[in-house]
């Protein structure tokens, strides 16, 4: 049995699951089991909900400055253990430690700090009537809410949900992915040290179909904020709808990166375009997996792009020189390899990668895939329509703006697009025509936490970030006073 058994956080105490059932947690770089996480049942969820219901009125009545202080304190505790968190996140998810240290953990700290500050300065509307009355909007917390997050950016997305939920005065039942449960478990332990009252934050670990489903079904949970796949999102929506729960669904994407002949393609810009396809092994919902390139520069661009992709180093996530680590699980490794096989079957030319990578030493049995670039596939192939969520990018030529827009919009998804051009008018025009929740111009993954974040079409419903998240986690009530 591995030495580390993670605990649930319920009612302010670290607890084993009631049924004493456990799930193995693997290290993707080695394939070895290094921990176990609770395989919590509906009874554990119920215990967490009872604790949350007890805690919710007191937390809602706690002055906003005190709620903010506790969130800042939690952020401080995580920041003080940045290295430990980054190493754990890497071990659990396969991502390079350096990436976790640069991106995931600092961003988790920022999420907590951002919403702690945002809620203190949050304003609500008032509407005066000339006939002698005034309306104001009271925003009340919902009570007990559910937060369900995926495995690709484990602590980053976990805090993206729990921070606004807690800041706006709700008691929370949160579930990280069973594939990457470790950093949320550590955060849970630190939340006790930070001084959160028992029951305000509950973390129930377990499988999506068991624990996650129990959270979505529980009648006392008033809202669910979910980030994950489109398929699971649809199932959650079907379960939650008859109970009229509020839902925020951040789902998958098949994002285009669009490069025009007039783009300023410095080395730095090209590095960003490469990163937009392969950062975190391509396991970021915002990754640009379809690279549309204007035909007049296609050959020349392809040559420069491929040289950079071929120089990416797949290696032990603990090694500072590794650009890409391991895929998160053997199941996901198999899925991505099947997608590459399908790209070949559909007639795709593999320009680089296309295979698993065998490493030596401690990583011999790890789940590594070479960064893969494919061309000669039309936009309607499965490869260009379905989310792969791995280090696979297709190259697609286009002739003009109209074709670029048609190709970019031509999937069922609508999460994010990036556009590379020096033509400002084109940038504005296309920004208005691209059917995506986020359009980046001459950049990628540049995030301002105040902006609305989310997708359209099959990429989700609702927006998170800034005031959108605080609005989601509260119920507006109009108070009308005649004077
Ligand atoms: P899943 O949909 O499989 O799982 C997401 C979370 O939901 C996990 O915690 C999972 O638990 C849980 N879950 C699974 N089934 C249910 C259910 N029936 N009821 C309630 N909860 C359930 O997604 P992945 O973890 O595979 O994450 C990858 C996906 O997330 C990709 O499609 C990606 O695009 C998307 N994503 C979207 C983002 C966005 O902001 N739009 C950001 C990041 C990722 P468990 O894992 O334990 O089974």
Short mmCIF file of C-alpha atoms and ligand atoms in Angstrom, two decimals:
data_model
loop_
_atom_site.label_atom_id
_atom_site.label_comp_id
_atom_site.label_asym_id
_atom_site.label_seq_id
_atom_site.Cartn_x
_atom_site.Cartn_y
_atom_site.Cartn_z
CA UNK A 1 0.00 0.00 0.00
CA UNK A 2 1.39 3.48 -0.78
CA UNK A 3 2.36 5.52 2.23
CA UNK A 4 0.15 8.52 1.44
CA UNK A 5 -3.58 8.34 2.00
CA UNK A 6 -5.37 11.58 1.28
CA UNK A 7 -8.32 12.67 3.37
CA UNK A 8 -11.63 14.37 2.79
CA UNK A 9 -12.21 17.69 4.53
CA UNK A 10 -15.64 17.58 6.13
CA UNK A 11 -16.87 19.84 8.93
CA UNK A 12 -13.38 21.22 9.48
CA UNK A 13 -11.81 17.79 10.04
CA UNK A 14 -9.69 15.59 7.79
CA UNK A 15 -11.58 12.34 7.47
CA UNK A 16 -11.38 8.96 5.76
CA UNK A 17 -14.33 8.00 3.53
CA UNK A 18 -17.18 6.40 5.48
CA UNK A 19 -17.03 3.18 3.44
CA UNK A 20 -13.24 3.02 3.73
CA UNK A 21 -12.97 2.69 -0.07
CA UNK A 22 -9.88 4.07 -1.79
CA UNK A 23 -8.65 4.84 -5.29
CA UNK A 24 -5.05 4.53 -6.46
CA UNK A 25 -3.33 7.73 -7.53
CA UNK A 26 -0.65 7.28 -10.20
CA UNK A 27 2.43 9.29 -11.05
CA UNK A 28 2.12 9.72 -14.83
CA UNK A 29 5.88 10.05 -15.34
CA UNK A 30 6.52 6.57 -13.90
CA UNK A 31 3.14 4.85 -14.03
CA UNK A 32 3.57 3.95 -10.34
CA UNK A 33 0.95 4.33 -7.62
CA UNK A 34 2.13 6.86 -5.05
CA UNK A 35 -0.98 7.68 -3.05
CA UNK A 36 -4.59 6.75 -2.49
CA UNK A 37 -7.54 9.07 -2.44
CA UNK A 38 -10.98 8.55 -0.90
CA UNK A 39 -13.56 6.93 -3.15
CA UNK A 40 -16.29 8.85 -1.40
CA UNK A 41 -19.91 7.75 -1.50
CA UNK A 42 -23.18 9.67 -1.48
CA UNK A 43 -23.09 9.30 2.33
CA UNK A 44 -19.83 11.30 2.49
CA UNK A 45 -21.35 13.98 0.27
CA UNK A 46 -24.40 14.03 2.52
CA UNK A 47 -22.23 14.47 5.63
CA UNK A 48 -20.43 17.34 3.91
CA UNK A 49 -23.71 18.97 2.93
CA UNK A 50 -24.99 18.74 6.52
CA UNK A 51 -21.83 20.42 7.77
CA UNK A 52 -22.14 23.07 5.08
CA UNK A 53 -25.80 23.73 5.86
CA UNK A 54 -24.88 24.27 9.51
CA UNK A 55 -22.05 26.63 8.59
CA UNK A 56 -23.72 28.57 5.77
CA UNK A 57 -25.81 31.14 7.75
CA UNK A 58 -22.86 32.13 9.95
CA UNK A 59 -20.53 32.41 6.95
CA UNK A 60 -23.05 34.49 5.02
CA UNK A 61 -23.32 36.84 8.00
CA UNK A 62 -19.53 37.09 8.41
CA UNK A 63 -18.33 40.58 7.39
CA UNK A 64 -16.90 40.55 3.91
CA UNK A 65 -13.54 41.85 5.18
CA UNK A 66 -13.20 38.80 7.44
CA UNK A 67 -14.05 36.40 4.60
CA UNK A 68 -11.46 38.18 2.49
CA UNK A 69 -8.88 38.01 5.28
CA UNK A 70 -9.23 34.22 5.52
CA UNK A 71 -8.87 33.83 1.74
CA UNK A 72 -5.74 36.01 1.79
CA UNK A 73 -4.41 33.91 4.67
CA UNK A 74 -4.97 30.71 2.70
CA UNK A 75 -3.20 32.28 -0.28
CA UNK A 76 -0.24 33.17 1.97
CA UNK A 77 -0.01 29.61 3.30
CA UNK A 78 0.00 28.16 -0.22
CA UNK A 79 2.56 30.68 -1.42
CA UNK A 80 4.83 29.85 1.50
CA UNK A 81 4.84 26.23 0.28
CA UNK A 82 5.10 27.01 -3.42
CA UNK A 83 7.83 24.43 -4.09
CA UNK A 84 5.99 21.66 -2.28
CA UNK A 85 2.75 22.42 -4.10
CA UNK A 86 4.50 22.60 -7.49
CA UNK A 87 6.29 19.29 -6.95
CA UNK A 88 3.08 17.61 -5.84
CA UNK A 89 1.10 19.02 -8.77
CA UNK A 90 3.75 17.79 -11.18
CA UNK A 91 3.93 14.35 -9.60
CA UNK A 92 0.17 14.01 -9.72
CA UNK A 93 -0.51 15.36 -13.22
CA UNK A 94 2.70 14.72 -15.19
CA UNK A 95 3.27 18.41 -15.99
CA UNK A 96 6.78 19.85 -15.66
CA UNK A 97 7.55 21.07 -12.13
CA UNK A 98 8.81 24.30 -13.69
CA UNK A 99 5.40 24.91 -15.29
CA UNK A 100 3.55 24.23 -12.05
CA UNK A 101 5.91 26.62 -10.28
CA UNK A 102 5.54 29.31 -12.93
CA UNK A 103 1.85 28.93 -13.80
CA UNK A 104 -0.39 26.63 -11.78
CA UNK A 105 0.45 27.42 -8.19
CA UNK A 106 1.05 31.19 -8.52
CA UNK A 107 -2.22 31.40 -10.40
CA UNK A 108 -4.03 29.48 -7.64
CA UNK A 109 -2.65 32.02 -5.16
CA UNK A 110 -3.79 34.87 -7.45
CA UNK A 111 -7.28 33.39 -7.72
CA UNK A 112 -7.68 33.42 -3.94
CA UNK A 113 -6.26 36.93 -3.61
CA UNK A 114 -8.18 38.30 -6.58
CA UNK A 115 -11.61 37.21 -5.32
CA UNK A 116 -10.76 38.20 -1.75
CA UNK A 117 -10.11 41.74 -2.99
CA UNK A 118 -12.85 41.77 -5.62
CA UNK A 119 -15.61 40.94 -3.16
CA UNK A 120 -14.62 43.76 -0.82
CA UNK A 121 -14.95 46.30 -3.61
CA UNK A 122 -18.02 44.72 -5.17
CA UNK A 123 -20.95 47.06 -5.79
CA UNK A 124 -24.58 46.35 -6.50
CA UNK A 125 -26.98 48.35 -8.62
CA UNK A 126 -29.60 50.86 -7.60
CA UNK A 127 -32.34 52.35 -9.78
CA UNK A 128 -34.11 55.56 -8.77
CA UNK A 129 -37.64 56.22 -10.07
CA UNK A 130 -38.83 59.76 -10.75
CA UNK A 131 -42.17 58.85 -9.19
CA UNK A 132 -40.56 58.71 -5.75
CA UNK A 133 -39.11 55.28 -5.23
CA UNK A 134 -35.75 53.64 -5.26
CA UNK A 135 -34.77 50.10 -6.09
CA UNK A 136 -31.59 48.46 -4.98
CA UNK A 137 -30.27 44.99 -5.67
CA UNK A 138 -29.35 42.88 -2.72
CA UNK A 139 -27.07 40.00 -3.66
CA UNK A 140 -27.39 37.14 -1.23
CA UNK A 141 -25.21 34.03 -1.20
CA UNK A 142 -26.99 30.91 -2.46
CA UNK A 143 -26.27 28.77 0.61
CA UNK A 144 -24.47 25.51 -0.22
CA UNK A 145 -22.85 25.24 -3.65
CA UNK A 146 -20.89 22.57 -5.52
CA UNK A 147 -17.58 23.06 -7.34
CA UNK A 148 -16.28 20.28 -9.60
CA UNK A 149 -12.92 20.68 -11.33
CA UNK A 150 -10.84 18.66 -13.83
CA UNK A 151 -7.31 17.21 -13.84
CA UNK A 152 -5.45 19.41 -16.31
CA UNK A 153 -4.87 22.48 -14.13
CA UNK A 154 -5.82 20.93 -10.81
CA UNK A 155 -5.23 23.59 -8.14
CA UNK A 156 -5.57 26.47 -10.61
CA UNK A 157 -9.14 25.52 -11.59
CA UNK A 158 -10.09 24.28 -8.12
CA UNK A 159 -9.31 27.72 -6.63
CA UNK A 160 -10.90 29.49 -9.62
CA UNK A 161 -14.20 28.08 -8.35
CA UNK A 162 -13.93 27.88 -4.58
CA UNK A 163 -12.50 31.42 -4.23
CA UNK A 164 -15.52 33.33 -5.62
CA UNK A 165 -17.94 30.86 -4.02
CA UNK A 166 -16.44 31.41 -0.56
CA UNK A 167 -15.81 35.13 -1.06
CA UNK A 168 -19.47 35.73 -1.84
CA UNK A 169 -20.56 33.97 1.35
CA UNK A 170 -21.45 30.41 0.32
CA UNK A 171 -20.52 27.16 2.02
CA UNK A 172 -18.81 24.91 -0.51
CA UNK A 173 -18.71 21.22 -1.39
CA UNK A 174 -15.79 20.83 -3.77
CA UNK A 175 -14.53 17.84 -5.69
CA UNK A 176 -11.24 17.80 -7.60
CA UNK A 177 -10.65 15.14 -10.23
CA UNK A 178 -9.90 11.72 -8.81
CA UNK A 179 -6.97 11.65 -11.27
CA UNK A 180 -5.27 14.62 -9.56
CA UNK A 181 -6.53 14.88 -6.00
CA UNK A 182 -3.31 15.79 -4.16
CA UNK A 183 -3.00 19.57 -4.15
CA UNK A 184 -6.68 20.09 -3.28
CA UNK A 185 -6.15 17.75 -0.31
CA UNK A 186 -3.18 19.83 0.83
CA UNK A 187 -5.19 23.03 0.37
CA UNK A 188 -7.91 21.47 2.54
CA UNK A 189 -5.45 20.87 5.36
CA UNK A 190 -4.17 24.44 5.07
CA UNK A 191 -7.69 25.85 5.16
CA UNK A 192 -7.95 24.54 8.73
CA UNK A 193 -4.70 26.31 9.59
CA UNK A 194 -5.97 29.47 7.89
CA UNK A 195 -8.90 29.47 10.31
CA UNK A 196 -11.95 28.87 8.09
CA UNK A 197 -14.90 27.92 10.31
CA UNK A 198 -15.76 24.18 10.18
CA UNK A 199 -18.15 23.27 7.36
CA UNK A 200 -17.51 26.38 5.26
CA UNK A 201 -15.18 24.55 2.88
CA UNK A 202 -15.68 20.82 2.41
CA UNK A 203 -13.60 18.78 0.00
CA UNK A 204 -15.00 15.40 -0.94
CA UNK A 205 -12.69 13.31 -3.07
CA UNK A 206 -13.81 10.54 -5.40
CA UNK A 207 -14.94 9.43 -8.81
CA UNK A 208 -17.00 11.64 -11.09
CA UNK A 209 -19.73 9.09 -11.61
CA UNK A 210 -20.06 8.47 -7.85
CA UNK A 211 -19.04 11.46 -5.76
CA UNK A 212 -19.50 14.05 -8.52
CA UNK A 213 -22.92 12.72 -9.42
CA UNK A 214 -23.97 12.76 -5.75
CA UNK A 215 -22.98 16.43 -5.52
CA UNK A 216 -24.98 17.34 -8.63
CA UNK A 217 -28.01 15.35 -7.45
CA UNK A 218 -28.07 16.59 -3.85
CA UNK A 219 -31.21 18.69 -3.36
CA UNK A 220 -29.56 21.01 -0.82
CA UNK A 221 -26.84 22.09 -3.28
CA UNK A 222 -28.19 25.18 -5.00
CA UNK A 223 -25.65 25.68 -7.76
CA UNK A 224 -22.90 23.73 -9.48
CA UNK A 225 -19.85 25.26 -11.09
CA UNK A 226 -18.29 22.61 -13.30
CA UNK A 227 -15.23 22.55 -15.53
CA UNK A 228 -14.63 19.44 -17.58
CA UNK A 229 -15.60 17.68 -20.75
CA UNK A 230 -18.61 18.55 -22.89
CA UNK A 231 -20.01 15.04 -22.43
CA UNK A 232 -19.96 15.25 -18.64
CA UNK A 233 -21.30 18.81 -18.84
CA UNK A 234 -24.34 17.58 -20.78
CA UNK A 235 -24.98 14.85 -18.23
CA UNK A 236 -24.69 17.33 -15.35
CA UNK A 237 -27.10 19.73 -17.07
CA UNK A 238 -29.64 16.91 -17.51
CA UNK A 239 -29.37 15.95 -13.83
CA UNK A 240 -29.52 19.50 -12.49
CA UNK A 241 -32.29 20.90 -14.71
CA UNK A 242 -35.29 19.28 -13.00
CA UNK A 243 -34.13 20.79 -9.70
CA UNK A 244 -33.65 24.25 -11.29
CA UNK A 245 -30.08 24.49 -10.02
CA UNK A 246 -27.90 27.30 -11.21
CA UNK A 247 -25.21 25.91 -13.49
CA UNK A 248 -21.95 27.24 -14.83
CA UNK A 249 -20.40 24.87 -17.35
CA UNK A 250 -16.87 25.44 -18.65
CA UNK A 251 -16.36 22.71 -21.22
CA UNK A 252 -14.10 21.56 -24.03
CA UNK A 253 -12.75 23.37 -27.06
CA UNK A 254 -11.31 22.91 -30.53
CA UNK A 255 -9.62 26.25 -30.69
CA UNK A 256 -8.16 27.85 -33.79
CA UNK A 257 -4.96 29.89 -33.92
CA UNK A 258 -5.15 32.01 -37.08
CA UNK A 259 -2.00 33.40 -38.66
CA UNK A 260 -2.30 36.04 -41.39
CA UNK A 261 0.42 36.86 -43.89
CA UNK A 262 0.68 40.35 -42.39
CA UNK A 263 1.40 39.04 -38.87
CA UNK A 264 4.58 40.15 -37.17
CA UNK A 265 6.13 36.74 -36.63
CA UNK A 266 9.09 37.45 -34.41
CA UNK A 267 10.79 34.53 -32.72
CA UNK A 268 8.99 35.40 -29.53
CA UNK A 269 5.60 35.39 -31.29
CA UNK A 270 6.36 32.05 -32.88
CA UNK A 271 7.29 30.66 -29.46
CA UNK A 272 3.88 31.80 -28.18
CA UNK A 273 2.14 30.12 -31.12
CA UNK A 274 4.04 26.90 -30.37
CA UNK A 275 3.22 27.20 -26.67
CA UNK A 276 -0.45 27.75 -27.54
CA UNK A 277 -0.50 24.25 -29.02
CA UNK A 278 1.76 22.32 -26.70
CA UNK A 279 1.85 23.94 -23.25
CA UNK A 280 1.00 21.43 -20.53
CA UNK A 281 1.23 18.66 -23.19
CA UNK A 282 -1.70 20.29 -24.99
CA UNK A 283 -3.88 19.55 -21.97
CA UNK A 284 -5.26 23.06 -21.60
CA UNK A 285 -8.81 23.75 -22.72
CA UNK A 286 -7.55 26.99 -24.32
CA UNK A 287 -4.83 25.37 -26.43
CA UNK A 288 -5.00 26.16 -30.14
CA UNK A 289 -5.18 22.73 -31.71
CA UNK A 290 -6.04 23.93 -35.24
CA UNK A 291 -3.42 26.21 -36.68
CA UNK A 292 -4.86 28.11 -39.68
CA UNK A 293 -2.18 29.75 -41.79
CA UNK A 294 -2.68 32.07 -44.76
CA UNK A 295 -1.63 30.23 -47.89
CA UNK A 296 0.81 32.88 -49.13
CA UNK A 297 3.10 32.26 -46.11
CA UNK A 298 2.14 28.64 -45.44
CA UNK A 299 5.33 26.89 -46.60
CA UNK A 300 7.68 29.35 -45.03
CA UNK A 301 5.69 29.41 -41.76
CA UNK A 302 5.52 25.61 -41.62
CA UNK A 303 9.29 25.34 -41.85
CA UNK A 304 9.93 27.79 -39.01
CA UNK A 305 7.13 26.32 -36.89
CA UNK A 306 8.25 22.73 -37.31
CA UNK A 307 11.83 23.60 -36.39
CA UNK A 308 10.57 24.97 -33.09
CA UNK A 309 8.21 22.09 -32.38
CA UNK A 310 10.94 19.54 -33.09
CA UNK A 311 13.17 21.34 -30.59
CA UNK A 312 10.65 20.83 -27.76
CA UNK A 313 12.01 18.40 -25.21
CA UNK A 314 9.76 15.68 -23.80
CA UNK A 315 11.26 14.53 -20.54
CA UNK A 316 11.04 13.79 -16.84
CA UNK A 317 8.73 16.48 -15.38
CA UNK A 318 11.24 16.93 -12.55
CA UNK A 319 13.91 17.92 -15.03
CA UNK A 320 14.11 21.70 -15.49
CA UNK A 321 14.92 21.29 -19.20
CA UNK A 322 11.70 19.40 -20.02
CA UNK A 323 9.21 21.38 -22.08
CA UNK A 324 6.57 18.64 -22.05
CA UNK A 325 5.97 16.05 -19.34
CA UNK A 326 3.73 13.00 -19.27
CA UNK A 327 0.08 12.60 -20.23
CA UNK A 328 -2.09 12.61 -17.13
CA UNK A 329 -3.20 8.95 -17.16
CA UNK A 330 -2.79 5.75 -19.12
CA UNK A 331 -6.43 6.12 -20.30
CA UNK A 332 -5.76 9.60 -21.62
CA UNK A 333 -2.47 8.46 -23.18
CA UNK A 334 -4.41 5.73 -25.02
CA UNK A 335 -7.07 8.21 -26.11
CA UNK A 336 -4.54 10.62 -27.61
CA UNK A 337 -2.68 7.79 -29.34
CA UNK A 338 -6.01 6.63 -30.83
CA UNK A 339 -6.63 10.17 -32.09
CA UNK A 340 -3.22 10.18 -33.79
CA UNK A 341 -3.99 6.81 -35.40
CA UNK A 342 -7.31 8.24 -36.58
CA UNK A 343 -5.54 11.28 -38.07
CA UNK A 344 -3.39 8.87 -40.09
CA UNK A 345 -6.46 6.87 -41.17
CA UNK A 346 -8.16 10.07 -42.30
CA UNK A 347 -5.21 10.77 -44.58
CA UNK A 348 -3.27 13.17 -42.37
CA UNK A 349 0.45 13.60 -43.03
CA UNK A 350 2.39 13.47 -39.78
CA UNK A 351 5.02 16.20 -40.08
CA UNK A 352 6.59 15.49 -36.71
CA UNK A 353 5.92 13.34 -33.65
CA UNK A 354 3.08 10.87 -33.98
CA UNK A 355 4.55 8.37 -31.51
CA UNK A 356 4.90 7.64 -27.85
CA UNK A 357 8.23 8.66 -26.33
CA UNK A 358 10.19 6.04 -24.38
CA UNK A 359 12.35 7.55 -21.68
CA UNK A 360 15.02 5.87 -19.62
CA UNK A 361 15.62 5.66 -15.89
CA UNK A 362 12.72 6.27 -13.53
CA UNK A 363 10.42 7.29 -16.42
CA UNK A 364 10.64 4.04 -18.45
CA UNK A 365 6.98 3.23 -17.83
CA UNK A 366 5.67 6.81 -18.07
CA UNK A 367 2.97 8.02 -20.47
CA UNK A 368 4.83 10.36 -22.82
CA UNK A 369 3.81 11.46 -26.33
CA UNK A 370 5.92 13.43 -28.82
CA UNK A 371 4.56 16.82 -29.92
CA UNK A 372 2.72 16.00 -33.11
CA UNK A 373 1.93 18.19 -36.13
CA UNK A 374 -0.43 16.95 -38.83
CA UNK A 375 -1.40 18.45 -42.19
CA UNK A 376 -3.54 17.62 -45.24
CA UNK A 377 -6.76 17.14 -43.29
CA UNK A 378 -9.92 19.03 -44.16
CA UNK A 379 -11.80 20.87 -41.44
CA UNK A 380 -14.63 18.34 -41.41
CA UNK A 381 -12.47 15.35 -40.41
CA UNK A 382 -12.91 13.93 -36.91
CA UNK A 383 -9.37 15.05 -36.14
CA UNK A 384 -10.32 18.67 -36.81
CA UNK A 385 -13.75 18.45 -35.21
CA UNK A 386 -13.16 16.61 -31.94
CA UNK A 387 -11.19 17.75 -28.94
CA UNK A 388 -8.03 15.67 -28.54
CA UNK A 389 -6.67 17.43 -25.46
CA UNK A 390 -3.11 16.36 -26.13
CA UNK A 391 0.06 17.48 -27.92
CA UNK A 392 -1.49 17.34 -31.39
CA UNK A 393 -1.85 20.34 -33.73
CA UNK A 394 -3.18 20.32 -37.28
CA UNK A 395 -2.03 22.81 -39.91
CA UNK A 396 -4.72 24.14 -42.24
CA UNK A 397 -4.13 26.67 -45.04
CA UNK A 398 -6.66 29.40 -45.89
CA UNK A 399 -6.85 32.05 -48.60
CA UNK A 400 -8.66 35.02 -47.14
CA UNK A 401 -10.43 36.42 -44.11
CA UNK A 402 -13.82 34.97 -45.04
CA UNK A 403 -12.39 31.48 -45.33
CA UNK A 404 -10.46 31.86 -42.07
CA UNK A 405 -13.66 32.82 -40.23
CA UNK A 406 -15.61 29.93 -41.78
CA UNK A 407 -12.91 27.42 -40.83
CA UNK A 408 -12.45 28.85 -37.35
CA UNK A 409 -16.19 28.83 -36.60
CA UNK A 410 -16.70 25.49 -38.32
CA UNK A 411 -16.76 23.17 -35.31
CA UNK A 412 -19.29 22.55 -32.56
CA UNK A 413 -17.08 24.33 -30.01
CA UNK A 414 -16.58 28.00 -29.19
CA UNK A 415 -14.13 28.46 -26.36
CA UNK A 416 -11.12 30.49 -27.50
CA UNK A 417 -9.46 31.73 -30.68
CA UNK A 418 -6.18 33.49 -31.24
CA UNK A 419 -5.45 35.73 -34.16
CA UNK A 420 -2.11 36.94 -35.45
CA UNK A 421 -2.22 40.05 -37.65
CA UNK A 422 -0.84 43.58 -37.83
CA UNK A 423 -4.04 44.88 -39.37
CA UNK A 424 -6.04 46.51 -36.57
CA UNK A 425 -9.22 46.81 -38.62
CA UNK A 426 -9.07 43.11 -39.42
CA UNK A 427 -8.51 42.34 -35.74
CA UNK A 428 -11.67 44.21 -34.71
CA UNK A 429 -13.70 42.82 -37.61
CA UNK A 430 -12.73 39.27 -36.88
CA UNK A 431 -13.11 39.72 -33.14
CA UNK A 432 -16.78 40.45 -33.82
CA UNK A 433 -17.25 37.48 -36.17
CA UNK A 434 -15.40 34.74 -34.34
CA UNK A 435 -17.92 32.73 -32.29
CA UNK A 436 -15.78 32.19 -29.22
CA UNK A 437 -15.92 33.27 -25.58
CA UNK A 438 -12.36 34.62 -25.78
CA UNK A 439 -10.47 36.06 -28.76
CA UNK A 440 -6.79 36.81 -28.28
CA UNK A 441 -5.10 39.14 -30.78
CA UNK A 442 -1.33 38.73 -31.08
CA UNK A 443 -1.14 36.87 -27.78
CA UNK A 444 -2.38 33.73 -26.07
CA UNK A 445 -3.34 32.88 -22.49
CA UNK A 446 -2.99 36.49 -21.44
CA UNK A 447 -5.52 36.53 -18.62
CA UNK A 448 -7.00 39.43 -16.72
CA UNK A 449 -9.04 37.89 -13.91
CA UNK A 450 -11.63 40.68 -14.13
CA UNK A 451 -12.77 39.63 -17.61
CA UNK A 452 -15.63 37.23 -18.39
CA UNK A 453 -14.30 33.73 -18.99
CA UNK A 454 -16.17 30.91 -20.70
CA UNK A 455 -17.29 29.45 -23.99
CA UNK A 456 -20.18 29.41 -26.39
CA UNK A 457 -21.80 26.51 -28.31
CA UNK A 458 -20.60 23.16 -26.90
CA UNK A 459 -17.89 24.89 -24.90
CA UNK A 460 -20.28 25.79 -22.15
CA UNK A 461 -22.90 27.96 -20.58
CA UNK A 462 -22.30 30.99 -18.42
CA UNK A 463 -19.20 32.98 -17.62
CA UNK A 464 -16.81 32.94 -14.70
CA UNK A 465 -14.18 35.46 -13.68
CA UNK A 466 -14.52 38.85 -12.00
CA UNK A 467 -18.03 40.06 -11.32
CA UNK A 468 -19.48 37.24 -13.44
CA UNK A 469 -18.36 34.65 -10.88
CA UNK A 470 -19.61 36.71 -7.94
CA UNK A 471 -22.95 37.14 -9.70
CA UNK A 472 -23.15 33.41 -10.40
CA UNK A 473 -22.64 32.53 -6.75
CA UNK A 474 -25.28 34.99 -5.49
CA UNK A 475 -29.00 35.50 -5.94
CA UNK A 476 -30.11 39.04 -6.80
CA UNK A 477 -33.11 40.37 -4.92
CA UNK A 478 -34.71 43.67 -5.90
CA UNK A 479 -35.81 45.83 -2.96
CA UNK A 480 -38.20 48.62 -3.95
CA UNK A 481 -38.81 51.45 -1.46
CA UNK A 482 -41.39 54.16 -1.97
CA UNK A 483 -40.61 57.43 -0.29
P1 LIG B 1 -14.40 15.21 -17.06
O1 LIG B 1 -15.64 15.81 -17.59
O2 LIG B 1 -14.19 13.76 -17.24
O3 LIG B 1 -14.28 15.48 -15.50
C1 LIG B 1 -14.29 16.76 -14.91
C2 LIG B 1 -14.68 16.64 -13.47
O4 LIG B 1 -16.03 16.14 -13.40
C3 LIG B 1 -13.85 15.64 -12.68
O5 LIG B 1 -13.76 16.06 -11.34
C4 LIG B 1 -14.68 14.39 -12.79
O6 LIG B 1 -14.36 13.46 -11.79
C5 LIG B 1 -16.07 14.95 -12.64
N1 LIG B 1 -17.15 14.14 -13.18
C6 LIG B 1 -17.10 13.16 -14.12
N2 LIG B 1 -18.33 12.64 -14.31
C7 LIG B 1 -19.18 13.32 -13.49
C8 LIG B 1 -20.60 13.25 -13.25
N3 LIG B 1 -21.38 12.40 -13.88
N4 LIG B 1 -21.12 14.10 -12.35
C9 LIG B 1 -20.34 15.01 -11.71
N5 LIG B 1 -19.00 15.10 -11.87
C10 LIG B 1 -18.43 14.27 -12.77
O7 LIG B 1 -13.21 16.06 -17.67
P2 LIG B 1 -11.67 15.80 -17.49
O8 LIG B 1 -11.32 15.71 -16.05
O9 LIG B 1 -11.31 14.70 -18.42
O10 LIG B 1 -11.06 17.21 -17.99
C11 LIG B 1 -10.76 17.47 -19.31
C12 LIG B 1 -11.87 18.26 -19.95
O11 LIG B 1 -12.05 19.48 -19.28
C13 LIG B 1 -11.54 18.63 -21.37
O12 LIG B 1 -12.66 18.40 -22.20
C14 LIG B 1 -11.26 20.13 -21.30
O13 LIG B 1 -11.50 20.83 -22.47
C15 LIG B 1 -12.17 20.55 -20.21
N6 LIG B 1 -11.69 21.79 -19.63
C16 LIG B 1 -12.41 22.93 -19.87
C17 LIG B 1 -11.98 24.14 -19.37
C18 LIG B 1 -12.78 25.39 -19.59
O14 LIG B 1 -12.56 26.34 -18.85
N7 LIG B 1 -13.69 25.45 -20.53
C19 LIG B 1 -10.72 24.26 -18.62
C20 LIG B 1 -10.06 22.99 -18.44
C21 LIG B 1 -10.55 21.81 -18.93
P3 LIG B 1 -13.25 12.31 -12.05
O15 LIG B 1 -12.15 12.90 -12.86
O16 LIG B 1 -12.85 12.02 -10.67
O17 LIG B 1 -13.97 11.23 -12.75
#
